[in-house]
Tab-separated table of N, CA and C in Angstrom:
chain	number	residue	atom	x	y	z
K	1	UNK	N	8.058	-69.981	-93.356
K	1	UNK	CA	6.863	-70.274	-92.568
K	1	UNK	C	7.002	-71.637	-91.922
K	2	UNK	N	6.105	-71.932	-91.040
K	2	UNK	CA	6.163	-73.183	-90.288
K	2	UNK	C	5.178	-74.232	-90.791
K	3	UNK	N	4.610	-74.040	-91.953
K	3	UNK	CA	3.574	-74.958	-92.425
K	3	UNK	C	4.088	-76.387	-92.605
K	4	UNK	N	5.291	-76.542	-93.107
K	4	UNK	CA	5.834	-77.898	-93.298
K	4	UNK	C	5.994	-78.581	-91.947
K	5	UNK	N	6.582	-77.877	-90.990
K	5	UNK	CA	6.792	-78.463	-89.659
K	5	UNK	C	5.464	-78.817	-88.994
K	6	UNK	N	4.471	-77.944	-89.140
K	6	UNK	CA	3.161	-78.221	-88.541
K	6	UNK	C	2.521	-79.454	-89.170
K	7	UNK	N	2.629	-79.548	-90.485
K	7	UNK	CA	2.050	-80.713	-91.186
K	7	UNK	C	2.758	-81.994	-90.770
K	8	UNK	N	4.087	-81.937	-90.737
K	8	UNK	CA	4.856	-83.137	-90.378
K	8	UNK	C	4.619	-83.543	-88.931
K	9	UNK	N	4.412	-82.561	-88.064
K	9	UNK	CA	4.116	-82.865	-86.651
K	9	UNK	C	2.847	-83.700	-86.533
K	10	UNK	N	1.919	-83.501	-87.451
K	10	UNK	CA	0.685	-84.302	-87.469
K	10	UNK	C	0.861	-85.603	-88.239
K	11	UNK	N	2.056	-85.808	-88.810
K	11	UNK	CA	2.330	-87.050	-89.528
K	11	UNK	C	1.645	-87.129	-90.878
K	12	UNK	N	1.437	-85.988	-91.515
K	12	UNK	CA	0.697	-85.958	-92.773
K	12	UNK	C	1.596	-85.670	-93.970
K	13	UNK	N	1.285	-86.291	-95.074
K	13	UNK	CA	1.880	-85.909	-96.355
K	13	UNK	C	1.083	-84.713	-96.881
K	14	UNK	N	1.602	-84.056	-97.899
K	14	UNK	CA	0.827	-82.981	-98.519
K	14	UNK	C	-0.499	-83.511	-99.059
K	15	UNK	N	-0.447	-84.684	-99.651
K	15	UNK	CA	-1.666	-85.281	-100.215
K	15	UNK	C	-2.706	-85.532	-99.121
K	16	UNK	N	-2.281	-86.098	-98.013
K	16	UNK	CA	-3.234	-86.400	-96.934
K	16	UNK	C	-3.766	-85.120	-96.293
K	17	UNK	N	-2.893	-84.137	-96.109
K	17	UNK	CA	-3.343	-82.846	-95.564
K	17	UNK	C	-4.380	-82.232	-96.496
K	18	UNK	N	-4.137	-82.332	-97.784
K	18	UNK	CA	-5.065	-81.825	-98.778
K	18	UNK	C	-6.435	-82.489	-98.639
K	19	UNK	N	-6.436	-83.787	-98.458
K	19	UNK	CA	-7.693	-84.529	-98.322
K	19	UNK	C	-8.426	-84.139	-97.046
K	20	UNK	N	-7.699	-84.075	-95.939
K	20	UNK	CA	-8.305	-83.769	-94.638
K	20	UNK	C	-8.844	-82.338	-94.614
K	21	UNK	N	-8.055	-81.402	-95.137
K	21	UNK	CA	-8.429	-79.994	-95.096
K	21	UNK	C	-9.343	-79.576	-96.242
K	22	UNK	N	-9.494	-80.461	-97.238
K	22	UNK	CA	-10.291	-80.147	-98.426
K	22	UNK	C	-9.751	-78.899	-99.134
K	23	UNK	N	-8.428	-78.880	-99.260
K	23	UNK	CA	-7.701	-77.802	-99.940
K	23	UNK	C	-6.840	-78.470	-101.002
K	24	UNK	N	-6.810	-77.935	-102.221
K	24	UNK	CA	-5.991	-78.562	-103.265
K	24	UNK	C	-4.519	-78.702	-102.843
K	25	UNK	N	-3.927	-79.828	-103.155
K	25	UNK	CA	-2.531	-80.079	-102.801
K	25	UNK	C	-1.618	-79.027	-103.400
K	26	UNK	N	-1.958	-78.550	-104.586
K	26	UNK	CA	-1.132	-77.527	-105.233
K	26	UNK	C	-1.066	-76.255	-104.393
K	27	UNK	N	-2.149	-75.917	-103.723
K	27	UNK	CA	-2.158	-74.738	-102.843
K	27	UNK	C	-1.255	-74.971	-101.637
K	28	UNK	N	-1.391	-76.141	-101.037
K	28	UNK	CA	-0.553	-76.462	-99.878
K	28	UNK	C	0.916	-76.382	-100.265
K	29	UNK	N	1.261	-76.903	-101.429
K	29	UNK	CA	2.638	-76.845	-101.927
K	29	UNK	C	3.112	-75.392	-102.043
K	30	UNK	N	2.301	-74.544	-102.674
K	30	UNK	CA	2.685	-73.143	-102.865
K	30	UNK	C	2.836	-72.412	-101.540
K	31	UNK	N	1.948	-72.686	-100.599
K	31	UNK	CA	2.045	-72.049	-99.288
K	31	UNK	C	3.304	-72.495	-98.558
K	32	UNK	N	3.574	-73.791	-98.605
K	32	UNK	CA	4.741	-74.318	-97.899
K	32	UNK	C	6.046	-73.804	-98.512
K	33	UNK	N	6.061	-73.573	-99.810
K	33	UNK	CA	7.252	-73.050	-100.482
K	33	UNK	C	7.369	-71.530	-100.341
K	34	UNK	N	6.331	-70.895	-99.794
K	34	UNK	CA	6.357	-69.453	-99.627
K	34	UNK	C	6.079	-68.680	-100.902
K	35	UNK	N	5.528	-69.341	-101.886
K	35	UNK	CA	5.235	-68.681	-103.166
K	35	UNK	C	3.901	-67.949	-103.151
K	36	UNK	N	3.031	-68.339	-102.226
K	36	UNK	CA	1.735	-67.682	-102.040
K	36	UNK	C	1.420	-67.684	-100.558
K	37	UNK	N	0.574	-66.745	-100.149
K	37	UNK	CA	0.023	-66.764	-98.797
K	37	UNK	C	-1.401	-67.299	-98.887
K	38	UNK	N	-1.830	-68.050	-97.894
K	38	UNK	CA	-3.214	-68.539	-97.894
K	38	UNK	C	-4.201	-67.374	-97.802
K	39	UNK	N	-5.394	-67.588	-98.303
K	39	UNK	CA	-6.470	-66.603	-98.134
K	39	UNK	C	-6.825	-66.537	-96.651
K	40	UNK	N	-7.594	-65.513	-96.278
K	40	UNK	CA	-7.999	-65.402	-94.869
K	40	UNK	C	-8.819	-66.614	-94.444
K	41	UNK	N	-9.678	-67.087	-95.323
K	41	UNK	CA	-10.484	-68.272	-94.997
K	41	UNK	C	-9.589	-69.484	-94.777
K	42	UNK	N	-8.603	-69.664	-95.657
K	42	UNK	CA	-7.687	-70.797	-95.517
K	42	UNK	C	-6.825	-70.660	-94.268
K	43	UNK	N	-6.405	-69.425	-93.941
K	43	UNK	CA	-5.620	-69.225	-92.718
K	43	UNK	C	-6.410	-69.675	-91.495
K	44	UNK	N	-7.695	-69.337	-91.468
K	44	UNK	CA	-8.537	-69.754	-90.349
K	44	UNK	C	-8.618	-71.271	-90.238
K	45	UNK	N	-8.773	-71.935	-91.368
K	45	UNK	CA	-8.833	-73.404	-91.391
K	45	UNK	C	-7.513	-73.985	-90.888
K	46	UNK	N	-6.404	-73.448	-91.390
K	46	UNK	CA	-5.082	-73.956	-90.998
K	46	UNK	C	-4.812	-73.730	-89.516
K	47	UNK	N	-5.127	-72.532	-89.019
K	47	UNK	CA	-4.874	-72.243	-87.600
K	47	UNK	C	-5.696	-73.161	-86.700
K	48	UNK	N	-6.937	-73.391	-87.070
K	48	UNK	CA	-7.780	-74.282	-86.274
K	48	UNK	C	-7.265	-75.723	-86.341
K	49	UNK	N	-6.928	-76.184	-87.527
K	49	UNK	CA	-6.479	-77.561	-87.694
K	49	UNK	C	-5.169	-77.818	-86.951
K	50	UNK	N	-4.211	-76.881	-87.093
K	50	UNK	CA	-2.905	-77.067	-86.453
K	50	UNK	C	-2.871	-76.537	-85.021
K	51	UNK	N	-3.953	-75.883	-84.589
K	51	UNK	CA	-4.078	-75.331	-83.239
K	51	UNK	C	-2.921	-74.390	-82.907
K	52	UNK	N	-2.721	-73.420	-83.798
K	52	UNK	CA	-1.675	-72.413	-83.617
K	52	UNK	C	-2.243	-71.038	-83.957
K	53	UNK	N	-1.529	-70.009	-83.515
K	53	UNK	CA	-1.898	-68.635	-83.860
K	53	UNK	C	-1.225	-68.256	-85.174
K	54	UNK	N	-1.647	-67.139	-85.725
K	54	UNK	CA	-1.049	-66.664	-86.968
K	54	UNK	C	0.453	-66.407	-86.819
K	55	UNK	N	0.907	-65.716	-85.742
K	55	UNK	CA	2.354	-65.519	-85.596
K	55	UNK	C	3.135	-66.828	-85.442
K	56	UNK	N	2.505	-67.854	-84.886
K	56	UNK	CA	3.187	-69.151	-84.791
K	56	UNK	C	3.318	-69.796	-86.166
K	57	UNK	N	2.346	-69.551	-87.019
K	57	UNK	CA	2.372	-70.141	-88.353
K	57	UNK	C	3.299	-69.362	-89.288
K	58	UNK	N	3.266	-68.041	-89.176
K	58	UNK	CA	4.074	-67.160	-90.023
K	58	UNK	C	4.844	-66.174	-89.142
K	59	UNK	N	5.937	-66.613	-88.525
K	59	UNK	CA	6.659	-65.744	-87.593
K	59	UNK	C	7.552	-64.694	-88.257
K	60	UNK	N	7.797	-64.786	-89.545
K	60	UNK	CA	8.715	-63.878	-90.211
K	60	UNK	C	8.191	-62.449	-90.167
K	61	UNK	N	9.056	-61.492	-89.829
K	61	UNK	CA	8.626	-60.088	-89.743
K	61	UNK	C	8.012	-59.559	-91.032
K	62	UNK	N	8.562	-59.951	-92.180
K	62	UNK	CA	8.018	-59.425	-93.428
K	62	UNK	C	6.603	-59.928	-93.686
K	63	UNK	N	6.299	-61.148	-93.290
K	63	UNK	CA	4.946	-61.679	-93.455
K	63	UNK	C	4.010	-60.986	-92.480
K	64	UNK	N	4.459	-60.787	-91.250
K	64	UNK	CA	3.640	-60.088	-90.266
K	64	UNK	C	3.315	-58.668	-90.747
K	65	UNK	N	4.292	-58.016	-91.369
K	65	UNK	CA	4.083	-56.674	-91.906
K	65	UNK	C	3.035	-56.687	-93.022
K	66	UNK	N	3.153	-57.653	-93.939
K	66	UNK	CA	2.180	-57.771	-95.030
K	66	UNK	C	0.773	-58.032	-94.492
K	67	UNK	N	0.685	-58.909	-93.517
K	67	UNK	CA	-0.615	-59.228	-92.941
K	67	UNK	C	-1.209	-58.014	-92.234
K	68	UNK	N	-0.374	-57.262	-91.534
K	68	UNK	CA	-0.854	-56.061	-90.845
K	68	UNK	C	-1.355	-55.030	-91.850
K	69	UNK	N	-0.674	-54.884	-92.962
K	69	UNK	CA	-1.080	-53.930	-93.995
K	69	UNK	C	-2.392	-54.317	-94.645
K	70	UNK	N	-2.693	-55.615	-94.653
K	70	UNK	CA	-3.915	-56.066	-95.304
K	70	UNK	C	-5.111	-56.033	-94.361
K	71	UNK	N	-4.894	-55.622	-93.114
K	71	UNK	CA	-6.010	-55.467	-92.185
K	71	UNK	C	-6.233	-56.642	-91.261
K	72	UNK	N	-5.264	-57.507	-91.093
K	72	UNK	CA	-5.442	-58.673	-90.218
K	72	UNK	C	-5.448	-58.252	-88.762
């Protein structure tokens, strides 16, 4: 995923992103490592904050397939 690149483009550490987004740093870590996908609510927050679309954030075909299966 592109979450690390998007965060770094804004010049943020995981800790600072956590504070700004009001999302636990542990969640940001798991999302960036690809161990979890954000909830739909969190995806909306991330897309708005980073000003990107879902495919820009998660361009991998397997993630797009999972998201499509879940009704996105």
